[in-house]
Amino acid sequence: MKKISILSILALSVTMFIMACGGNAEQASGETAATGEATSESTDGANPSYDPNRGEGKFHEVDLGTGLNAEMASKGEKTAELKCLSCHKTTDEKLVGPGWAGVTTRHKPEWIMNFMTNTDAMIDKDPKVQAMLEICMVRMPNQNLTDDEAREILEFMRKIDGVK
């Protein structure tokens, strides 16, 4: 009789452990337990409203004008020297973060500005940023750039890339 009781308790304990660690099957499938309706998140964690060309943030369209704005580029260079160039080089060489050469040809201006001003959300959501994080192994800190500073740094990046 004691063997059956001990086995029953052991089986009950294992079952409770598995249930506690396994989670709720309805939640894993993307349904809410109360309503049975699908949630807005997909089961693979992807965000269907995320635009990988624009990034995550308030910049939907950036007007670059017809050519380089030398005054903005000069201001951007000064800000970059204070906040960026200790981790980034103006060449394609990686320092702590990736080099900036060619960055304006690889990414849209909206993406660059959203990354500079909304760093944490971009790191969490953007596959290109996540891939770069795996290479660089250091999470870019939020530099608390203003919109104007971000635009000026973007203009400095364009200057690095040879925009006249």
Coordinates of C-alpha atoms in Angstrom, one line a residue:
M1 CA 0.0 0.0 0.0
K2 CA 2.9 2.4 0.8
K3 CA 4.4 1.7 -2.6
I4 CA 1.2 2.8 -4.3
S5 CA 1.0 6.0 -2.2
I6 CA 4.6 6.9 -2.8
L7 CA 4.3 6.3 -6.5
S8 CA 1.0 8.3 -6.7
I9 CA 2.6 11.2 -4.9
L10 CA 5.7 11.0 -7.1
A11 CA 3.6 10.9 -10.2
L12 CA 1.4 13.8 -9.0
S13 CA 4.5 15.8 -8.2
V14 CA 6.1 15.2 -11.7
T15 CA 2.8 16.1 -13.4
M16 CA 2.5 19.4 -11.4
F17 CA 6.1 20.2 -12.2
I18 CA 5.6 19.7 -15.9
M19 CA 2.4 21.7 -15.9
A20 CA 4.0 24.6 -14.0
C21 CA 7.0 24.7 -16.4
G22 CA 5.1 24.0 -19.6
G23 CA 3.0 27.1 -19.8
N24 CA -0.5 27.5 -21.2
A25 CA -1.0 25.9 -24.6
E26 CA -3.6 28.6 -25.5
Q27 CA -1.2 31.4 -24.7
A28 CA 1.6 29.7 -26.8
S29 CA -0.7 29.6 -29.8
G30 CA -1.5 33.3 -29.6
E31 CA -5.0 33.0 -28.3
T32 CA -6.3 34.6 -25.1
A33 CA -7.8 32.3 -22.5
A34 CA -10.8 34.5 -21.8
T35 CA -12.1 35.3 -25.3
G36 CA -10.4 32.7 -27.6
E37 CA -9.5 35.5 -30.0
A38 CA -6.1 35.7 -31.6
T39 CA -3.8 38.3 -30.2
S40 CA -2.0 40.9 -32.3
E41 CA 1.4 39.1 -31.8
S42 CA 2.3 36.2 -34.1
T43 CA 3.6 33.0 -32.5
D44 CA 7.1 33.5 -33.8
G45 CA 7.5 36.9 -32.0
A46 CA 7.6 38.9 -35.3
N47 CA 5.9 42.3 -35.3
P48 CA 3.9 42.5 -38.5
S49 CA 3.6 46.3 -38.3
Y50 CA 7.4 46.8 -38.1
D51 CA 9.0 48.3 -41.2
P52 CA 12.6 47.1 -41.6
N53 CA 13.3 49.9 -44.1
R54 CA 12.2 52.7 -41.8
G55 CA 12.9 51.2 -38.4
E56 CA 11.1 51.9 -35.2
G57 CA 10.4 55.6 -34.4
K58 CA 8.8 58.8 -35.5
F59 CA 10.8 59.4 -38.7
H60 CA 8.7 58.2 -41.6
E61 CA 10.2 60.4 -44.3
V62 CA 13.4 62.4 -44.2
D63 CA 14.0 65.2 -46.8
L64 CA 17.7 65.2 -47.7
G65 CA 17.4 68.1 -50.1
T66 CA 19.4 68.1 -53.4
G67 CA 22.9 68.0 -52.1
L68 CA 25.0 68.1 -48.9
N69 CA 24.2 70.7 -46.4
A70 CA 27.8 71.7 -45.3
E71 CA 26.7 73.6 -42.2
M72 CA 24.6 70.7 -40.9
A73 CA 27.5 68.3 -41.7
S74 CA 29.9 70.4 -39.7
K75 CA 27.6 70.5 -36.7
G76 CA 27.0 66.8 -37.0
E77 CA 30.7 66.2 -37.1
K78 CA 31.1 68.1 -33.8
T79 CA 28.3 66.1 -32.1
A80 CA 29.6 62.9 -33.5
E81 CA 33.1 63.6 -32.1
L82 CA 31.5 64.0 -28.6
K83 CA 28.9 61.2 -28.7
C84 CA 29.8 58.7 -31.5
L85 CA 33.4 58.5 -32.7
S86 CA 34.8 56.9 -29.6
C87 CA 33.0 53.7 -30.8
H88 CA 32.6 54.3 -34.5
K89 CA 35.2 55.0 -37.2
T90 CA 34.5 57.1 -40.3
T91 CA 36.0 54.3 -42.4
D92 CA 34.5 50.8 -42.9
E93 CA 36.7 49.5 -40.0
K94 CA 34.9 48.2 -36.9
L95 CA 36.0 49.8 -33.6
V96 CA 33.5 49.0 -30.9
G97 CA 30.6 49.5 -33.3
P98 CA 30.6 49.3 -37.1
G99 CA 32.4 51.8 -39.2
W100 CA 30.3 54.5 -40.9
A101 CA 31.7 54.4 -44.4
G102 CA 28.8 53.4 -46.7
V103 CA 26.2 53.5 -44.0
T104 CA 24.0 55.9 -46.0
T105 CA 24.0 53.6 -49.0
R106 CA 23.1 50.5 -46.9
H107 CA 20.3 52.1 -44.9
K108 CA 17.5 54.6 -45.6
P109 CA 17.8 58.0 -43.9
E110 CA 14.6 57.2 -41.8
W111 CA 16.2 54.0 -40.5
I112 CA 19.4 55.8 -39.5
M113 CA 17.6 58.6 -37.7
N114 CA 15.2 56.2 -36.0
F115 CA 18.1 54.1 -34.8
M116 CA 20.0 57.2 -33.5
T117 CA 17.0 58.5 -31.6
N118 CA 15.1 55.3 -30.7
T119 CA 18.1 53.0 -30.1
D120 CA 16.6 50.6 -27.6
A121 CA 13.5 49.8 -29.5
M122 CA 15.5 49.3 -32.7
I123 CA 17.9 46.9 -30.9
D124 CA 14.9 44.9 -29.7
K125 CA 13.0 44.8 -33.0
D126 CA 15.3 45.3 -36.0
P127 CA 16.9 42.1 -37.5
K128 CA 19.8 44.2 -39.1
V129 CA 20.6 45.7 -35.7
Q130 CA 20.4 42.4 -34.0
A131 CA 22.8 40.8 -36.5
M132 CA 25.2 43.7 -36.0
L133 CA 24.9 43.2 -32.2
E134 CA 26.0 39.6 -32.7
I135 CA 29.1 40.8 -34.5
C136 CA 30.0 43.8 -32.3
M137 CA 28.9 42.2 -29.0
V138 CA 28.2 45.6 -27.5
R139 CA 24.7 47.2 -27.3
M140 CA 24.8 50.7 -28.5
P141 CA 23.9 53.1 -25.7
N142 CA 21.1 55.7 -26.2
Q143 CA 22.9 59.0 -26.6
N144 CA 19.8 61.0 -26.1
L145 CA 20.2 62.9 -29.4
T146 CA 17.7 65.6 -30.3
D147 CA 16.1 65.3 -33.7
D148 CA 18.2 68.1 -35.0
E149 CA 21.4 66.5 -33.7
A150 CA 20.4 63.2 -35.4
R151 CA 19.7 65.0 -38.7
E152 CA 23.1 66.8 -38.5
I153 CA 24.9 63.5 -37.8
L154 CA 23.1 61.9 -40.8
E155 CA 24.4 64.8 -42.9
F156 CA 27.9 64.2 -41.6
M157 CA 27.5 60.5 -42.5
R158 CA 26.5 61.6 -46.0
K159 CA 29.6 63.7 -46.2
I160 CA 31.7 60.7 -45.3
D161 CA 30.0 58.8 -48.1
G162 CA 31.0 61.4 -50.6
V163 CA 27.7 63.3 -51.1
K164 CA 28.4 66.8 -52.5

